[in-house]
Coordinates of C-alpha atoms in Angstrom, one line a residue:
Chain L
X294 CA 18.6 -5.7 30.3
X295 CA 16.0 -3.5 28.9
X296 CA 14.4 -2.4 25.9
X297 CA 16.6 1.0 25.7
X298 CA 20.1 -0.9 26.7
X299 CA 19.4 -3.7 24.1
X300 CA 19.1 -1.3 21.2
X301 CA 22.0 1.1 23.0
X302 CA 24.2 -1.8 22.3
X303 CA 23.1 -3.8 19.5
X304 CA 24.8 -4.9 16.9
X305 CA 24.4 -3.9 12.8
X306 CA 20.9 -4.6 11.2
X307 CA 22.1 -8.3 9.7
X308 CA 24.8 -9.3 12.2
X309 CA 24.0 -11.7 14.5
X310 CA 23.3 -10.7 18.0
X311 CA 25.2 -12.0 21.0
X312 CA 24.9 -14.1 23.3
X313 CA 23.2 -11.7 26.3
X314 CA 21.5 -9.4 23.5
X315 CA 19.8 -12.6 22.0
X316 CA 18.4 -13.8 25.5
X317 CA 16.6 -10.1 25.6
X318 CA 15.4 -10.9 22.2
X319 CA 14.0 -14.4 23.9
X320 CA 12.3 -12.2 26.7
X321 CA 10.4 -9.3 24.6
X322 CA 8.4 -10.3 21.7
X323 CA 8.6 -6.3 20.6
X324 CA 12.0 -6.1 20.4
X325 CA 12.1 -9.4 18.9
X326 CA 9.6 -8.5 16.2
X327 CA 11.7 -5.1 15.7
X328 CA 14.6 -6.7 15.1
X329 CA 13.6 -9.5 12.6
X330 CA 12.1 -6.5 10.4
X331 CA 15.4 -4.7 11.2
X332 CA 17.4 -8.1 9.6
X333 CA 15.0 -8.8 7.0
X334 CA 15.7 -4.7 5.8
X335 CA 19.3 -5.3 5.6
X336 CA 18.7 -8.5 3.8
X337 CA 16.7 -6.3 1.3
X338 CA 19.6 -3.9 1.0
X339 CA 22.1 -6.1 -0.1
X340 CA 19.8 -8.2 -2.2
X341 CA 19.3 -4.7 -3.9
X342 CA 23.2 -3.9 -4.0
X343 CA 24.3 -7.5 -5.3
X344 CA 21.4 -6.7 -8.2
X345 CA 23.1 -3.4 -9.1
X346 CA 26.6 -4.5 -9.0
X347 CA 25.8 -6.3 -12.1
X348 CA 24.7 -2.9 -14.0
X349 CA 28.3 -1.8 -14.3
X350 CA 29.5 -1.5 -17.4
X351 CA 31.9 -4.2 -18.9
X352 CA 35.7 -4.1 -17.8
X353 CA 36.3 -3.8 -22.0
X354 CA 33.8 -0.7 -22.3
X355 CA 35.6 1.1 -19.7
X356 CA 38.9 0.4 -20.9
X357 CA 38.1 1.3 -24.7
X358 CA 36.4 4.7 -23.3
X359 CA 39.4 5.1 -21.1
X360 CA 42.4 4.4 -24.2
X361 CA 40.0 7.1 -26.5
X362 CA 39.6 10.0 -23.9
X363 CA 43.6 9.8 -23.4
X364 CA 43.7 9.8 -27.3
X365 CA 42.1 12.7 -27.9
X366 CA 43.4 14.5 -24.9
X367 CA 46.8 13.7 -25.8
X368 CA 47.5 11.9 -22.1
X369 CA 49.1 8.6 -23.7
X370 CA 52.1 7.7 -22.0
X371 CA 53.5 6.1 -25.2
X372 CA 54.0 8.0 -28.4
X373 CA 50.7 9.0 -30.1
X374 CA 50.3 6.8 -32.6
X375 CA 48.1 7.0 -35.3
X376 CA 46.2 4.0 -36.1
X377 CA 42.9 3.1 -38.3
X378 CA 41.0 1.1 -35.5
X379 CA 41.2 3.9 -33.3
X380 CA 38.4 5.7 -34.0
X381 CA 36.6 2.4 -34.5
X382 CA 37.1 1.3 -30.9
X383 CA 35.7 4.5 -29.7
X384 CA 32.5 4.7 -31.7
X385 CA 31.8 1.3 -30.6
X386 CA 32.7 1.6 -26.7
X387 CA 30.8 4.7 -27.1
X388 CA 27.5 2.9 -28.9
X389 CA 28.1 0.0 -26.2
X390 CA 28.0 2.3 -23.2
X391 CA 25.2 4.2 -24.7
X392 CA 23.8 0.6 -24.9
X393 CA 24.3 -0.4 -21.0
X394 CA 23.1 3.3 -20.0
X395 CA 19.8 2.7 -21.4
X396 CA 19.1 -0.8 -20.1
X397 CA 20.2 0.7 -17.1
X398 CA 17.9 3.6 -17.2
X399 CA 14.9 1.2 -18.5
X400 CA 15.1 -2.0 -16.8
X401 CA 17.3 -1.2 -13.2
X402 CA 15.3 2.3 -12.6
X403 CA 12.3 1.3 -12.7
X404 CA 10.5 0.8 -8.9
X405 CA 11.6 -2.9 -9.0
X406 CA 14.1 -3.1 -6.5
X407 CA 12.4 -0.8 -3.9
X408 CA 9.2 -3.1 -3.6
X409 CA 11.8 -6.4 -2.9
X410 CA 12.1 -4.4 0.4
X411 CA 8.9 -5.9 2.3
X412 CA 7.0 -3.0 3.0
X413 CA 6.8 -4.5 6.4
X414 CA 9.7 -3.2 7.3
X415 CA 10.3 0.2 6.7
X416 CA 13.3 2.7 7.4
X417 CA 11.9 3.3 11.0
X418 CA 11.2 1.9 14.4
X419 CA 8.0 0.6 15.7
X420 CA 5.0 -1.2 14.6
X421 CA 5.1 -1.5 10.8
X422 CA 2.3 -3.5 10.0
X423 CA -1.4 -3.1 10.4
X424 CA -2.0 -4.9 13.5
X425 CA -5.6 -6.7 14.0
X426 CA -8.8 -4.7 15.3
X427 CA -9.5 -8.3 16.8
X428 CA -6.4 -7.6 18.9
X429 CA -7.9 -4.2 20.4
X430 CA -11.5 -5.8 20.7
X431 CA -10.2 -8.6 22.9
X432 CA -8.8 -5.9 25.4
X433 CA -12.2 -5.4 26.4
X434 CA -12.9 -1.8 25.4
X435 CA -15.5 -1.1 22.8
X436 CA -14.7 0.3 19.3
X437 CA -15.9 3.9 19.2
X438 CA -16.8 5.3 16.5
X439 CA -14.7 8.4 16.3
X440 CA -11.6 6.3 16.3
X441 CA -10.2 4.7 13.6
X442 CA -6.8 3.3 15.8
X443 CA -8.7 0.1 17.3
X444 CA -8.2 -1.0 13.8
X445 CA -4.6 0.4 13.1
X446 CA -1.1 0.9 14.6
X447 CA -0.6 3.8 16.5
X448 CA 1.6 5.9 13.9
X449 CA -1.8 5.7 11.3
X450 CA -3.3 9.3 10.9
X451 CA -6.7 8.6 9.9
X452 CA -7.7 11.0 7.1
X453 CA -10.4 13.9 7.6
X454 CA -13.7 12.5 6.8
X455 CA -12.5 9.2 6.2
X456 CA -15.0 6.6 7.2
X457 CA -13.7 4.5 10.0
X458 CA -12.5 1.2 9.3
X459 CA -14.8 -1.8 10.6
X460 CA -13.7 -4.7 13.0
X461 CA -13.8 -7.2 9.9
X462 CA -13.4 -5.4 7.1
X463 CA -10.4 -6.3 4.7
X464 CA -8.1 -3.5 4.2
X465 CA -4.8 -3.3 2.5
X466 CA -2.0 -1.1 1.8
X467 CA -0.5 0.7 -0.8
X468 CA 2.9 3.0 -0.1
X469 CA 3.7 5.8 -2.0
X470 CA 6.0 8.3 -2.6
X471 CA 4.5 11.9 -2.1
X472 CA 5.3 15.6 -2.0
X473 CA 5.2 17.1 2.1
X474 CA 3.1 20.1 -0.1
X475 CA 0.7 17.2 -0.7
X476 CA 0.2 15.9 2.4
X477 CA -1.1 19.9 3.7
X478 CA -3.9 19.2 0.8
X479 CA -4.9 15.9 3.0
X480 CA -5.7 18.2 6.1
X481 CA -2.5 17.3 7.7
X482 CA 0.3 19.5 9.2
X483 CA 3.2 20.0 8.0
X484 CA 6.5 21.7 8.3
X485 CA 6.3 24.8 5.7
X486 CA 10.0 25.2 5.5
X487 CA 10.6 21.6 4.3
X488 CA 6.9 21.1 1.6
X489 CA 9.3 20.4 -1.8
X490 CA 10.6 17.2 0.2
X491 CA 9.0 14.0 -0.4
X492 CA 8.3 11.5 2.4
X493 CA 7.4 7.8 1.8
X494 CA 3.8 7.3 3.0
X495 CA 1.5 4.2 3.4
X496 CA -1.8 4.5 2.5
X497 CA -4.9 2.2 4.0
X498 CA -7.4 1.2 1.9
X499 CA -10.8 0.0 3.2
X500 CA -12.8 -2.7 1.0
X501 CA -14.4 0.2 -0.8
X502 CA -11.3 0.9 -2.0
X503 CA -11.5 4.2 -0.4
X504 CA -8.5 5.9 1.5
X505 CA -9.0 5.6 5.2
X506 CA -5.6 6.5 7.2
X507 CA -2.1 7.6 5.8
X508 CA 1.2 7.1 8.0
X509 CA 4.8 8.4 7.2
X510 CA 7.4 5.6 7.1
X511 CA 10.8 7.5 7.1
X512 CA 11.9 9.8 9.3
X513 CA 10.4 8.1 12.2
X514 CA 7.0 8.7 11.0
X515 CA 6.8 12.6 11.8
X516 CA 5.5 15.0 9.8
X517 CA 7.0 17.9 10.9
Chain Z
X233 CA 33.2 13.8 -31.2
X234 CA 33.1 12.9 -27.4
X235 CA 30.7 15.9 -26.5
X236 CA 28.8 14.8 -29.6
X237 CA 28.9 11.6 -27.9
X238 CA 28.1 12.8 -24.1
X239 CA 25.4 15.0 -25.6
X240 CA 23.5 11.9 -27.3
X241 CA 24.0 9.9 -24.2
X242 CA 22.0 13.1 -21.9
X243 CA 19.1 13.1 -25.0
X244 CA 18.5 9.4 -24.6
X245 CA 18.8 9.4 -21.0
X246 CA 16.3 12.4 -20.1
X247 CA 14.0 10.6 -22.8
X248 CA 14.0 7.3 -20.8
X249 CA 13.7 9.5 -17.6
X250 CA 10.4 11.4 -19.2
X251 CA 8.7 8.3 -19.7
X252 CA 8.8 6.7 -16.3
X253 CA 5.0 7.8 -14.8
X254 CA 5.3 10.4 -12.1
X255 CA 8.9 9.6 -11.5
X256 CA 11.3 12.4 -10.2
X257 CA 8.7 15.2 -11.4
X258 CA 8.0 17.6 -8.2
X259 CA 4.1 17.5 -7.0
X260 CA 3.5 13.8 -8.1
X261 CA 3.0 10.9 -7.0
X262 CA 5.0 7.7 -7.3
X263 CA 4.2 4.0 -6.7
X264 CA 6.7 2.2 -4.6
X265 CA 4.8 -1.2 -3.4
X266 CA 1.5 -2.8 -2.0
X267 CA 0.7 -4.9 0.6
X268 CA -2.3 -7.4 1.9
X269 CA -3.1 -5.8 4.9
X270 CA -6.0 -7.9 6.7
X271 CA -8.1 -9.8 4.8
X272 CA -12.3 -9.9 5.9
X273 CA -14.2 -13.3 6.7
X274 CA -13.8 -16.0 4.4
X275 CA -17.0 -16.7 2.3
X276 CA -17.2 -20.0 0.8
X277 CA -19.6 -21.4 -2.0
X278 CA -20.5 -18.0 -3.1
X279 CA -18.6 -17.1 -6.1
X280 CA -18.9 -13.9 -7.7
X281 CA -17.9 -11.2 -9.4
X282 CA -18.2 -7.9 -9.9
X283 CA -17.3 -4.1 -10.1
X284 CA -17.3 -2.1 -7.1
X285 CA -17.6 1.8 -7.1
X286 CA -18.2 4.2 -4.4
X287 CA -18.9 7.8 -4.3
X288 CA -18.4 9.9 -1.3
X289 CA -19.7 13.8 -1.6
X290 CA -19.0 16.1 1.1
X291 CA -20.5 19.4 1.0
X292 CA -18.7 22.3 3.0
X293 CA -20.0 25.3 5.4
X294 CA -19.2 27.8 2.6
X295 CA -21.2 25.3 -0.4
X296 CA -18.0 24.3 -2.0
X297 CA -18.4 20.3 -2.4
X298 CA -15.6 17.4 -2.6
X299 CA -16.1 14.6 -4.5
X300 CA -14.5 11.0 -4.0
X301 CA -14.5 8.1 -6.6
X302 CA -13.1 4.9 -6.3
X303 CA -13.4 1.8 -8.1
X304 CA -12.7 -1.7 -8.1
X305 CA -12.9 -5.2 -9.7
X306 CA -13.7 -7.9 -7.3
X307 CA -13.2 -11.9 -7.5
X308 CA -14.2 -14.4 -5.1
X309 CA -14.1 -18.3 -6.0
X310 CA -16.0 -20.8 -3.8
X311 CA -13.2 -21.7 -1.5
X312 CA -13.5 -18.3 -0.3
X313 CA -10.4 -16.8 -2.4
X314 CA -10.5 -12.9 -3.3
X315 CA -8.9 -11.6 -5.8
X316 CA -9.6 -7.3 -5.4
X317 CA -8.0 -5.2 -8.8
X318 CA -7.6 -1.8 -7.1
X319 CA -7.6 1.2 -9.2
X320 CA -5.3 4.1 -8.2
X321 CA -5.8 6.6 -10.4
X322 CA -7.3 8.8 -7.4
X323 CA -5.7 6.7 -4.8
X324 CA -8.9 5.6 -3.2
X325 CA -10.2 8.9 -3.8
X326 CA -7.1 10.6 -1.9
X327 CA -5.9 12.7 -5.1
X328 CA -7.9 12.8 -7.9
X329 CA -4.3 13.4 -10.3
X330 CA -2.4 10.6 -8.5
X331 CA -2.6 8.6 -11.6
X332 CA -0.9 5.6 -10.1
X333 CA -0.7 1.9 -11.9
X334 CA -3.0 -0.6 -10.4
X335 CA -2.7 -3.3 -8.1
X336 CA -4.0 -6.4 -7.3
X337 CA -5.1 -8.1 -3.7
X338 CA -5.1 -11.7 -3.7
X339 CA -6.4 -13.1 -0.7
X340 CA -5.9 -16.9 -0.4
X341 CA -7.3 -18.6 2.8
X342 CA -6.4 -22.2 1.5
X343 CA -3.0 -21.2 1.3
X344 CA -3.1 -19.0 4.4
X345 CA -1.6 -16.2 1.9
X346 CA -2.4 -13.0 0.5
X347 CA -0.3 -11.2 -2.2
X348 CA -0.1 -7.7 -3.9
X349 CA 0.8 -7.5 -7.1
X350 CA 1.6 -4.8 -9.3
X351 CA 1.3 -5.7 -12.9
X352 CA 3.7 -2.8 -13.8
X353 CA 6.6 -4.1 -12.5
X354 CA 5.4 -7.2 -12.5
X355 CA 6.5 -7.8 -8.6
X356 CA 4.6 -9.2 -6.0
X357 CA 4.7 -9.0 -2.1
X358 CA 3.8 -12.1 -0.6
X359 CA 2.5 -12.4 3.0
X360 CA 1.7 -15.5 5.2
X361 CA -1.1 -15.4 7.4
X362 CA -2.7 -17.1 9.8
X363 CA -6.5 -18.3 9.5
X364 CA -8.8 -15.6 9.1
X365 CA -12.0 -15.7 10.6
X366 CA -14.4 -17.9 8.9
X367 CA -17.8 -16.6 8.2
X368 CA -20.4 -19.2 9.7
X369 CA -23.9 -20.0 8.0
X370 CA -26.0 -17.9 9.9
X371 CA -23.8 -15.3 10.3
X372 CA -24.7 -11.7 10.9
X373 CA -25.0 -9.1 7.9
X374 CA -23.0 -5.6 8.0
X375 CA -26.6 -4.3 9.7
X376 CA -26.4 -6.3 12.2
X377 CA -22.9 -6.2 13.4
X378 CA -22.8 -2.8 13.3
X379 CA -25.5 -2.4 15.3
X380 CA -23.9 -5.1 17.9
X381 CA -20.8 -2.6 18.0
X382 CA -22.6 0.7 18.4
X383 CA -25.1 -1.0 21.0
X384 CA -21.9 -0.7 23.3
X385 CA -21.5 2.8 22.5
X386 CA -23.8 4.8 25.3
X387 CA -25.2 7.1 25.2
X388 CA -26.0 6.7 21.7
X389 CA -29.6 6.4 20.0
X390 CA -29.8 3.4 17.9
X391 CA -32.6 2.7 15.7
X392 CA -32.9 -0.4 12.8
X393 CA -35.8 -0.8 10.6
X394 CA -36.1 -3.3 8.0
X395 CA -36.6 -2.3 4.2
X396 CA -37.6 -5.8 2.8
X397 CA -36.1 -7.5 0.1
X398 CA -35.5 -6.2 -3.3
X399 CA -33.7 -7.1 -6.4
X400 CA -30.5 -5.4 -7.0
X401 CA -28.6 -6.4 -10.0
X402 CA -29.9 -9.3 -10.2
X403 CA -29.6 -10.7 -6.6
X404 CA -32.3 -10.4 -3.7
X405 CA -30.9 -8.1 -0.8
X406 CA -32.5 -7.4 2.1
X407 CA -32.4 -3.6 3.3
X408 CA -31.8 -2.3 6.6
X409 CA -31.9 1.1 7.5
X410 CA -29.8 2.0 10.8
X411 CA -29.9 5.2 11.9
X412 CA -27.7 6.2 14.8
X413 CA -27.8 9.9 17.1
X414 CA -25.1 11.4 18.8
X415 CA -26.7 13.2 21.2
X416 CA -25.5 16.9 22.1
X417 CA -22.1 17.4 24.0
X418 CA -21.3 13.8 23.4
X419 CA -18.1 14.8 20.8
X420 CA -18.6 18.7 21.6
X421 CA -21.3 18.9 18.8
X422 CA -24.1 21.3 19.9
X423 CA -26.7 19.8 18.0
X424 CA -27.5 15.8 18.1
X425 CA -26.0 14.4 14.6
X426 CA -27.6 11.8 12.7
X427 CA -26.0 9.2 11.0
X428 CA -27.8 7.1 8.3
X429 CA -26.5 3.8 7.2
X430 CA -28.8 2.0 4.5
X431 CA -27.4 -1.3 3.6
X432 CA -28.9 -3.8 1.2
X433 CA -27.5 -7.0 2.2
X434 CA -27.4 -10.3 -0.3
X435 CA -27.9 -13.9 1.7
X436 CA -26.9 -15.9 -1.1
X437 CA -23.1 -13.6 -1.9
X438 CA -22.7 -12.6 1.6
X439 CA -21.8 -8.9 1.0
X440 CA -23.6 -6.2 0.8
X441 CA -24.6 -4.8 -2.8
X442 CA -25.6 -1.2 -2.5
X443 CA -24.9 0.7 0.8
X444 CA -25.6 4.5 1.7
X445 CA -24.7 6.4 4.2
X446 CA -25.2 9.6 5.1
X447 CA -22.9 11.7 7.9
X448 CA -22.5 15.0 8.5
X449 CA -19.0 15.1 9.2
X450 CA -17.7 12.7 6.4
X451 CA -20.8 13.5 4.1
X452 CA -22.5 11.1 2.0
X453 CA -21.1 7.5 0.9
X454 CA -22.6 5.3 -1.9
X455 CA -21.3 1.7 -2.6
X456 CA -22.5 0.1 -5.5
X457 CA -21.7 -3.3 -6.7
X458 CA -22.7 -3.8 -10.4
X459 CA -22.2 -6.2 -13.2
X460 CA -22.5 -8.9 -11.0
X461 CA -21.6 -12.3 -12.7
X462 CA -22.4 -15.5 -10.3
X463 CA -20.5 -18.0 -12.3
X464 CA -16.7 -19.2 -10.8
X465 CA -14.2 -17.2 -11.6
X466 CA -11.2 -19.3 -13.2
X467 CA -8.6 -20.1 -10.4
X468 CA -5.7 -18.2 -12.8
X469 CA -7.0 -15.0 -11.4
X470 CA -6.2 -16.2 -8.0
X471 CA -2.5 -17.2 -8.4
X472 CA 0.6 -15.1 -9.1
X473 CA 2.0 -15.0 -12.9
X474 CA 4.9 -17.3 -13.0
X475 CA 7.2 -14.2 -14.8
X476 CA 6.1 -11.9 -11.2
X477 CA 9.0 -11.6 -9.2
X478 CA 8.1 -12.5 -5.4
X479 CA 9.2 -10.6 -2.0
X480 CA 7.9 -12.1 1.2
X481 CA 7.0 -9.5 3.6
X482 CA 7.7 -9.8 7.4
X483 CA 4.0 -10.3 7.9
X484 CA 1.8 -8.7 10.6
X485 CA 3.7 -7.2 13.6
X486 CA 1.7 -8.3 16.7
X487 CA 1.2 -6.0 19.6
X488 CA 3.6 -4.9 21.4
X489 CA 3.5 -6.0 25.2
X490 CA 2.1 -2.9 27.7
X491 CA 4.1 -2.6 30.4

């Protein structure tokens, strides 16, 4: 089996794979390495969904803001009924949902649960890490010093008149979420009919701290 | 008294919304997450630390000029930890509006991790390495290795001169002054192009405290390392806050076979 068949017929990101896909896995560290980013992304998922399941509101909350809407629509099956907690029970389901809401909107909306997916594994195929410039060196072909990929995976765009990045140097990596318009103003091309969309981008930062090479983790890293 | 209701719930919600930085607002930036990428040599009984800034001017064909800033605080204890507080508010000089929170590197060689941490949301991504090179006594400064690595790159002119020793913020540096020609034709240039790196290296830290360079096509580069306290740093800065919440990231992907 190769590459192309394995991921023809492998299973769900998260499921376990069988018995003939697994001895492929055992054979080609790429695949291998692809597919344990692919598992630890769906574990990041549902670790993110089982966090937000609990920022429903309470089974109470949606009743009492249920029973009022009917009473003041007139949909009660039963006789209307006039009765002095009534409007009581609203107000407060209303001041406890306006309660959930906001610790919603200020505690589960902020970035949190985005970063607990590793950014090693990204919505896309390939390399997803920075790979070592040891690795390149060792293949016997000198660094030169117009290119910036003996340091990087291949899907890095190193940025116009970005120093290159040395064989030791430490680096690290920041993603961001930015504007296609934004990424023209980098020196880099991009589709014109789709500049309002935002891409997820990582950004390489050499031990200056300067920016040194930008890649696009979604969409399969294209730009167009 | 519902819309009354619906209409205080929209108010409060767009006022939360507002006050999230660079969140949903077209044309900005937004923060999702950091990561160690590859740490440098590990440096051990030399701890410092200081502020690191670095200017990069590039002037165009028509006179108009761009200007890069970026800035840092570095840490380094004497088992060789690092601990780098990374500014974003230009994104290493990619946008000079980005106004992103900070974020921390932590590079631990005794543990054999590194972490990123972003005190905003108060997560952290956590990534196990294996040993990184270790930087041996006599090893080569910057000057040095980078002329081992351009040696290899014929036909190029090479030339290093050595500047001496001054003091520069109050640790001795030696200077070295390598300056490197492209010859003509060799990238499609028709004129040779000169690059001029000026590096003033400090024996006792192990990094180098000012360096310049100077190339045509990326323009002209000054790091500067100032403030520079020798005491140890305390080891707090080097370990994640207990309230940070941790993700482990799948670590470095290693090379995929050529076949």
């Amino acid at each position: 089996m190769n590459c192309q068949e394995f991921w023809n017929t492998a299973p769900q990101p998260g499921a376990e794979a069988e018995v003939h896909l697994a001895s492929h896995l055992a054979e080609c560290p790429a695949c291998a390495t692809k597919w344990e980013h692919q598992r630890a992304l769906a574990a990041g998922l549902r670790l993110v969904a089982e966090e937000w399941r609990s920022v429903e509101a309470p089974a109470r909350v949606e009743a009492g803001l249920t029973a009022a809407f009917r009473a003041q629509k007139g949909f009660e099956r039963r006789p209307a009924r006039s009765s002095w907690w009534m409007p009581v029970l609203a107000w407060a389901s209303a001041a406890a949902a306006m309660v959930v809401v906001s610790l919603f909107l200020v505690r589960g909306w902020q970035p949190t649960a985005e970063p607990r997916v590793p950014l090693a594994a990204p919505q896309r195929t390939g390399p997803v890490t920075l790979e070592f410039a040891a690795q390149e060196q060792d293949g016997g072909a000198p660094a030169d010093m117009e290119d910036d990929s003996s340091g990087l995976g291949n899907d890095f765009i190193r940025l116009p008149n970005a120093a290159r990045i040395e064989p030791n140097e430490d680096v690290n990596l920041v993603r961001v979420e930015v504007p296609r318009s934004t990424l023209i103003a980098l020196g880099l091309t991009v589709s014109e009919d789709r500049t309002s969309d935002s891409v997820l981008a990582d950004v390489v930062l050499g031990s200056d701290g300067m920016a040194r090479a930008v890649r696009v983790v979604d969409e399969g890293g294209s730009l167009e | 008294m519902n819309r009354i209701l619906v209409a205080g719930l929209l108010v409060l919600a767009a006022g939360v919304y507002a006050q999230e930085p660079g969140r949903g607002r077209p044309g900005n930036w937004r923060f999702i997450g950091a990561e160690a990428g590859r740490p440098g040599p590990v440096v051990k009984n030399a701890p410092f630390s200081a502020d690191v800034t670095t200017e990069t001017t590039q002037v165009l064909a028509d006179g108009n000029r761009i200007h890069r800033t970026s800035s840092q605080r570095l840490y380094r204890d004497s088992e060789g930890r690092t601990r780098r507080e990374q500014s974003l508010e230009s994104l290493g000089g990619l946008a000079s509006n980005a106004n992103l929170p900070p974020v921390v590197f932590i590079n631990d060689p005794v543990a054999g991790v590194d972490y990123a941490l972003s005190p905003a949301s108060r997560t952290t991504t956590k990534t196990v390495r294996g040993n990184p090179p270790q930087l041996p006594g006599n090893a080569p400064g910057p000057g040095r290795r980078m002329a081992r690595i351009q040696s290899a790159e014929n036909p190029r002119t090479v030339k290093n001169e050595a500047l001496g020793r001054q003091t520069i913020e109050g640790v001795a540096a030696d200077g070295t002054r390598n300056t490197t020609i492209i010859p003509a034709g060799q990238v499609g240039n028709e004129q040779p192009i000169q690059i001029v790196t000026e590096a003033w290296y400090s024996p006792d830290l192990h990094v180098a405290v000012l360096i310049k360079r100077s190339d045509p096509r990326t323009g002209d580069t000054i790091t500067r390392y100032t403030n520079i306290n020798r005491s140890e740093p305390p080891h707090s800065l080097f370990e994640v806050p207990a309230d940070y919440k941790i993700s482990e990231s799948a670590g470095p992907a290693p090379r995929p076979p050529s076949k």
